C-alpha positions as a LaTeX table, in Angstrom:
\begin{tabular}{lrrr}
\hline
Residue & $x$ (\AA) & $y$ (\AA) & $z$ (\AA) \\
\hline
Unk1 & $-8.45$ & 31.71 & $-5.80$ \\
Unk2 & $-9.61$ & 34.64 & $-7.64$ \\
Unk3 & $-9.14$ & 32.88 & $-10.98$ \\
Unk4 & $-12.51$ & 31.26 & $-11.64$ \\
Unk5 & $-10.87$ & 28.42 & $-13.39$ \\
Unk6 & $-9.06$ & 27.20 & $-10.41$ \\
Unk7 & $-10.09$ & 23.47 & $-10.13$ \\
Unk8 & $-8.09$ & 21.90 & $-6.94$ \\
Unk9 & $-8.25$ & 18.26 & $-7.18$ \\
Unk10 & $-5.53$ & 16.74 & $-5.01$ \\
Unk11 & $-3.15$ & 18.08 & $-2.29$ \\
Unk12 & 0.04 & 16.43 & $-1.05$ \\
Unk13 & 2.58 & 17.39 & 1.57 \\
Unk14 & 6.26 & 17.39 & 0.02 \\
Unk15 & 9.40 & 16.14 & 1.78 \\
Unk16 & 10.47 & 20.00 & 1.62 \\
Unk17 & 7.57 & 20.74 & 3.82 \\
Unk18 & 5.60 & 22.58 & 1.18 \\
Unk19 & 2.02 & 21.95 & 0.02 \\
Unk20 & 1.51 & 20.81 & $-3.51$ \\
Unk21 & $-1.89$ & 21.21 & $-5.13$ \\
Unk22 & $-3.14$ & 19.54 & $-8.36$ \\
Unk23 & $-5.18$ & 22.22 & $-10.16$ \\
Unk24 & $-7.02$ & 20.67 & $-13.37$ \\
Unk25 & $-7.64$ & 24.40 & $-14.23$ \\
Unk26 & $-10.72$ & 24.05 & $-16.28$ \\
Unk27 & $-13.59$ & 26.58 & $-17.07$ \\
Unk28 & $-15.89$ & 23.80 & $-16.89$ \\
Unk29 & $-16.41$ & 21.93 & $-13.84$ \\
Unk30 & $-19.74$ & 20.24 & $-13.80$ \\
Unk31 & $-20.18$ & 16.69 & $-15.17$ \\
Unk32 & $-24.17$ & 16.94 & $-15.87$ \\
Unk33 & $-25.14$ & 20.42 & $-17.25$ \\
Unk34 & $-22.16$ & 20.40 & $-20.06$ \\
Unk35 & $-21.62$ & 17.58 & $-22.17$ \\
Unk36 & $-18.32$ & 15.41 & $-21.69$ \\
Unk37 & $-17.43$ & 16.19 & $-25.20$ \\
Unk38 & $-17.79$ & 19.77 & $-25.27$ \\
Unk39 & $-15.18$ & 21.61 & $-26.82$ \\
Unk40 & $-14.84$ & 24.15 & $-23.80$ \\
Unk41 & $-13.32$ & 21.17 & $-21.53$ \\
Unk42 & $-9.58$ & 21.71 & $-21.47$ \\
Unk43 & $-7.86$ & 18.11 & $-21.45$ \\
Unk44 & $-4.26$ & 19.34 & $-22.09$ \\
Unk45 & $-3.42$ & 21.82 & $-19.48$ \\
Unk46 & $-3.24$ & 22.06 & $-15.77$ \\
Unk47 & $-1.31$ & 23.53 & $-12.96$ \\
Unk48 & 0.64 & 22.69 & $-9.63$ \\
Unk49 & 0.88 & 25.14 & $-6.90$ \\
Unk50 & 3.55 & 24.85 & $-4.48$ \\
Unk51 & 2.35 & 26.71 & $-1.11$ \\
Unk52 & 4.89 & 27.55 & 1.48 \\
Unk53 & 4.68 & 29.18 & 5.03 \\
Unk54 & 6.62 & 32.43 & 5.00 \\
Unk55 & 5.76 & 33.66 & 8.40 \\
Unk56 & 8.39 & 35.20 & 10.66 \\
Unk57 & 8.61 & 32.12 & 12.84 \\
Unk58 & 9.00 & 29.81 & 9.90 \\
Unk59 & 11.59 & 27.04 & 10.49 \\
Unk60 & 13.03 & 25.17 & 7.56 \\
Unk61 & 12.91 & 21.12 & 7.80 \\
Unk62 & 15.39 & 20.32 & 4.95 \\
Unk63 & 15.22 & 16.70 & 3.53 \\
Unk64 & 17.62 & 14.76 & 1.71 \\
Unk65 & 17.21 & 14.45 & $-2.17$ \\
Unk66 & 18.48 & 11.17 & $-2.74$ \\
Unk67 & 17.15 & 8.27 & $-0.60$ \\
Unk68 & 18.27 & 5.79 & $-2.55$ \\
Unk69 & 21.97 & 6.30 & $-1.82$ \\
Unk70 & 21.55 & 7.65 & 1.72 \\
Unk71 & 23.30 & 5.71 & 4.34 \\
Unk72 & 21.26 & 3.55 & 6.95 \\
Unk73 & 22.41 & 5.89 & 9.53 \\
Unk74 & 20.61 & 8.57 & 7.60 \\
Unk75 & 17.57 & 6.70 & 6.85 \\
Unk76 & 17.07 & 5.76 & 10.53 \\
Unk77 & 17.59 & 9.19 & 11.44 \\
Unk78 & 14.81 & 10.08 & 9.05 \\
Unk79 & 12.27 & 7.95 & 10.70 \\
Unk80 & 12.26 & 10.72 & 13.48 \\
Unk81 & 11.92 & 13.63 & 11.01 \\
Unk82 & 9.21 & 16.08 & 11.94 \\
Unk83 & 7.89 & 15.72 & 8.32 \\
Unk84 & 5.45 & 12.62 & 7.69 \\
Unk85 & 6.46 & 12.52 & 3.95 \\
Unk86 & 10.09 & 12.13 & 4.96 \\
Unk87 & 9.33 & 9.49 & 7.37 \\
Unk88 & 7.36 & 7.68 & 4.94 \\
Unk89 & 9.86 & 7.78 & 2.11 \\
Unk90 & 12.62 & 6.55 & 4.66 \\
Unk91 & 10.47 & 3.44 & 5.87 \\
Unk92 & 10.03 & 2.39 & 2.22 \\
Unk93 & 13.61 & 2.65 & 1.52 \\
Unk94 & 14.72 & 0.69 & 4.49 \\
Unk95 & 12.10 & $-2.11$ & 3.74 \\
Unk96 & 13.24 & $-2.17$ & 0.20 \\
Unk97 & 16.87 & $-2.73$ & 1.26 \\
Unk98 & 15.99 & $-5.94$ & 3.30 \\
Unk99 & 16.79 & $-6.83$ & 6.88 \\
Unk100 & 20.21 & $-6.08$ & 7.29 \\
Unk101 & 19.51 & $-2.96$ & 9.22 \\
Unk102 & 17.27 & $-4.40$ & 11.78 \\
Unk103 & 19.26 & $-3.94$ & 14.84 \\
Unk104 & 19.64 & $-0.26$ & 14.14 \\
Unk105 & 15.84 & 0.22 & 13.36 \\
Unk106 & 14.94 & $-1.46$ & 16.75 \\
Unk107 & 16.45 & 1.54 & 18.66 \\
Unk108 & 14.20 & 4.08 & 17.02 \\
Unk109 & 11.14 & 4.72 & 19.32 \\
Unk110 & 8.64 & 5.75 & 16.56 \\
Unk111 & 5.88 & 4.06 & 14.92 \\
Unk112 & 7.83 & 3.72 & 11.76 \\
Unk113 & 10.12 & 1.29 & 13.42 \\
Unk114 & 7.12 & $-1.03$ & 14.07 \\
Unk115 & 6.14 & $-0.96$ & 10.38 \\
Unk116 & 9.56 & $-1.41$ & 9.00 \\
Unk117 & 10.17 & $-4.34$ & 11.34 \\
Unk118 & 6.55 & $-5.96$ & 10.40 \\
Unk119 & 6.94 & $-5.54$ & 6.61 \\
Unk120 & 10.41 & $-7.42$ & 6.88 \\
Unk121 & 8.89 & $-10.08$ & 8.96 \\
Unk122 & 11.01 & $-9.06$ & 11.99 \\
Unk123 & 8.67 & $-7.57$ & 14.24 \\
Unk124 & 8.71 & $-10.31$ & 17.18 \\
Unk125 & 6.29 & $-10.65$ & 19.99 \\
Unk126 & 8.67 & $-9.13$ & 22.60 \\
Unk127 & 9.18 & $-5.83$ & 20.42 \\
Unk128 & 5.23 & $-5.45$ & 19.92 \\
Unk129 & 4.69 & $-6.34$ & 23.39 \\
Unk130 & 7.05 & $-3.45$ & 24.55 \\
Unk131 & 5.57 & $-1.17$ & 22.15 \\
Unk132 & 1.83 & $-1.82$ & 23.43 \\
Unk133 & 2.91 & $-0.87$ & 26.96 \\
Unk134 & 5.55 & 1.87 & 25.94 \\
Unk135 & 5.30 & 5.37 & 27.53 \\
Unk136 & 4.71 & 7.06 & 24.20 \\
Unk137 & 1.17 & 7.16 & 23.20 \\
Unk138 & 1.97 & 6.84 & 19.46 \\
Unk139 & 3.59 & 3.43 & 19.94 \\
Unk140 & 0.62 & 2.26 & 21.83 \\
Unk141 & $-1.64$ & 3.37 & 19.25 \\
Unk142 & 0.16 & 1.90 & 16.36 \\
Unk143 & 0.93 & $-1.48$ & 17.98 \\
Unk144 & $-2.72$ & $-1.96$ & 18.09 \\
Unk145 & $-3.06$ & $-0.81$ & 14.25 \\
Unk146 & $-0.59$ & $-3.34$ & 13.43 \\
Unk147 & $-2.60$ & $-6.02$ & 15.23 \\
Unk148 & $-5.59$ & $-4.74$ & 13.40 \\
Unk149 & $-4.02$ & $-5.42$ & 10.07 \\
Unk150 & $-3.23$ & $-9.21$ & 10.80 \\
Unk151 & $-5.53$ & $-11.81$ & 9.61 \\
Unk152 & $-5.39$ & $-14.14$ & 12.58 \\
Unk153 & $-4.29$ & $-13.77$ & 16.20 \\
Unk154 & $-2.40$ & $-15.86$ & 18.73 \\
Unk155 & $-3.89$ & $-15.49$ & 22.01 \\
Unk156 & $-1.01$ & $-12.97$ & 23.26 \\
Unk157 & $-2.23$ & $-10.68$ & 20.48 \\
Unk158 & $-5.66$ & $-11.01$ & 21.50 \\
Unk159 & $-4.65$ & $-9.76$ & 25.26 \\
Unk160 & $-2.80$ & $-7.06$ & 23.82 \\
Unk161 & $-5.78$ & $-5.69$ & 21.81 \\
Unk162 & $-8.05$ & $-6.24$ & 24.75 \\
Unk163 & $-5.78$ & $-4.67$ & 27.17 \\
Unk164 & $-5.83$ & $-1.35$ & 25.30 \\
Unk165 & $-9.42$ & $-0.75$ & 26.01 \\
Unk166 & $-8.23$ & $-0.03$ & 29.61 \\
Unk167 & $-5.62$ & 2.40 & 28.34 \\
Unk168 & $-5.59$ & 5.93 & 29.77 \\
Unk169 & $-5.54$ & 7.13 & 26.14 \\
Unk170 & $-8.97$ & 7.43 & 24.36 \\
Unk171 & $-6.82$ & 7.10 & 21.14 \\
Unk172 & $-5.28$ & 3.89 & 22.17 \\
Unk173 & $-8.85$ & 2.48 & 23.24 \\
Unk174 & $-9.85$ & 3.55 & 19.89 \\
Unk175 & $-7.34$ & 1.72 & 18.09 \\
Unk176 & $-7.95$ & $-1.31$ & 20.28 \\
Unk177 & $-11.53$ & $-1.33$ & 19.59 \\
Unk178 & $-11.11$ & $-1.00$ & 15.97 \\
Unk179 & $-8.70$ & $-3.91$ & 16.13 \\
Unk180 & $-11.42$ & $-6.04$ & 17.86 \\
Unk181 & $-13.93$ & $-4.95$ & 15.50 \\
Unk182 & $-11.74$ & $-6.52$ & 12.66 \\
Unk183 & $-11.69$ & $-9.68$ & 14.57 \\
Unk184 & $-15.21$ & $-10.75$ & 15.51 \\
Unk185 & $-15.06$ & $-13.09$ & 18.43 \\
Unk186 & $-17.71$ & $-13.82$ & 21.28 \\
Unk187 & $-14.89$ & $-13.45$ & 24.04 \\
Unk188 & $-14.58$ & $-9.82$ & 22.76 \\
Unk189 & $-18.28$ & $-8.90$ & 23.65 \\
Unk190 & $-17.56$ & $-8.43$ & 27.34 \\
Unk191 & $-14.78$ & $-6.07$ & 27.21 \\
Unk192 & $-16.36$ & $-3.95$ & 24.51 \\
Unk193 & $-19.55$ & $-3.54$ & 26.21 \\
Unk194 & $-17.59$ & $-2.48$ & 29.31 \\
Unk195 & $-15.80$ & 0.29 & 27.55 \\
Unk196 & $-18.96$ & 1.27 & 25.68 \\
Unk197 & $-20.57$ & 2.18 & 29.23 \\
Unk198 & $-17.39$ & 4.16 & 30.01 \\
Unk199 & $-17.21$ & 6.08 & 26.79 \\
Unk200 & $-18.37$ & 10.13 & 27.32 \\
Unk201 & $-21.24$ & 10.95 & 24.88 \\
Unk202 & $-18.98$ & 13.65 & 23.93 \\
Unk203 & $-16.56$ & 11.63 & 22.53 \\
Unk204 & $-18.20$ & 10.87 & 19.20 \\
Unk205 & $-15.03$ & 9.20 & 17.46 \\
Unk206 & $-14.64$ & 6.61 & 20.21 \\
Unk207 & $-18.32$ & 6.05 & 20.65 \\
Unk208 & $-18.65$ & 5.27 & 16.91 \\
Unk209 & $-15.76$ & 3.08 & 16.85 \\
Unk210 & $-17.00$ & 1.13 & 19.70 \\
Unk211 & $-20.53$ & 0.88 & 18.06 \\
Unk212 & $-19.06$ & $-0.46$ & 14.84 \\
Unk213 & $-16.87$ & $-3.03$ & 17.03 \\
Unk214 & $-19.83$ & $-4.32$ & 18.96 \\
Unk215 & $-21.93$ & $-4.53$ & 15.73 \\
Unk216 & $-19.12$ & $-6.68$ & 14.13 \\
Unk217 & $-19.16$ & $-9.20$ & 17.24 \\
Unk218 & $-22.82$ & $-9.74$ & 16.48 \\
Unk219 & $-22.05$ & $-11.23$ & 13.00 \\
Unk220 & $-21.08$ & $-14.30$ & 14.73 \\
Unk221 & $-23.73$ & $-16.67$ & 15.58 \\
Unk222 & $-22.10$ & $-17.50$ & 19.15 \\
Unk223 & $-22.65$ & $-13.78$ & 20.20 \\
Unk224 & $-26.55$ & $-14.15$ & 19.94 \\
Unk225 & $-26.35$ & $-17.04$ & 22.57 \\
Unk226 & $-24.68$ & $-14.88$ & 25.22 \\
Unk227 & $-27.02$ & $-13.78$ & 28.04 \\
Unk228 & $-26.12$ & $-10.31$ & 28.97 \\
Unk229 & $-27.28$ & $-7.83$ & 31.70 \\
Unk230 & $-30.26$ & $-5.42$ & 30.99 \\
Unk231 & $-28.21$ & $-2.45$ & 30.26 \\
Unk232 & $-26.11$ & $-4.46$ & 27.71 \\
Unk233 & $-29.24$ & $-5.39$ & 25.78 \\
Unk234 & $-30.12$ & $-1.61$ & 25.02 \\
Unk235 & $-26.51$ & $-1.29$ & 23.75 \\
Unk236 & $-26.54$ & $-4.25$ & 21.68 \\
Unk237 & $-30.10$ & $-3.30$ & 20.16 \\
Unk238 & $-28.60$ & 0.00 & 19.18 \\
Unk239 & $-26.31$ & $-1.61$ & 16.88 \\
Unk240 & $-28.16$ & $-4.86$ & 16.06 \\
Unk241 & $-29.82$ & $-3.18$ & 13.09 \\
Unk242 & $-26.50$ & $-2.62$ & 11.47 \\
Unk243 & $-25.84$ & $-6.48$ & 11.27 \\
\hline
\end{tabular}
C-alpha cells in the first residue's frame, strides 16, 4: 500500500469469497523506539479492506446470508461449497442443531461430514474405517486427523493410524505419523522407522513430521529397551537430543 500508515494485522476469507484485511492504520508501528503512551499512537481508528478478484475469469461463489434459518438440505449442500468459510459455518450450524440430521450428513463424502458426526458423537467405527480407505485423499487424511485428536485409542484406531503410513499419498502418511506422534507407544517405533527410511530427503514436511513422531516415542521408557538395527540407531540418535 502506498499509504505509509497501512498496518495490516489480520486477514480472513469471507463467505462471499472476498478477503478482509484488518488495518490498524497507525503512524507508529514500533513497540520499542516510541513509548506506548506516545500521543501519536492512534487508539480509536482503523480500516477494514475488502479485496475482490475482478479478472475476466472471475466466478461468483454466492453464499447464503442466513444459516440459522437454512434448511437441513441447504446446510448439507453447503458442506461441499468451494469456499471453506461457508463449509465451516455450515458445519457449526449442523452441530448446533443436534443429531437429527445424521442420516443426511453421512451421505456427504467430504471431511466436514466426519467432523460434524464426530462432534455429535455419531462417528462410529465403520464410518471412520470407510473414510480411512476411501478413494478421496482428503477423507483419508482427515480420518487420521480425527484419530490424532482423540485422547485414547482402541486397537482398531491404532491400526488405522499405522496403516496410513503405507498409503500412496505422502499427505496421508504425514497425517498418520502426526497421529502416532501424539500417542507414544513402543509398538509405533517399528512402523515409524520403516517410514523414516522411505521418506525422500526432498520431502521436508514429511521428514520433519516423522522425526517429531519418533522423538515422541522415545519419551516412553519402554522404547529405550528395544534393540534396533544399526541403521535405525543412527535415525534415533538424530532425534534423541530432542527428548
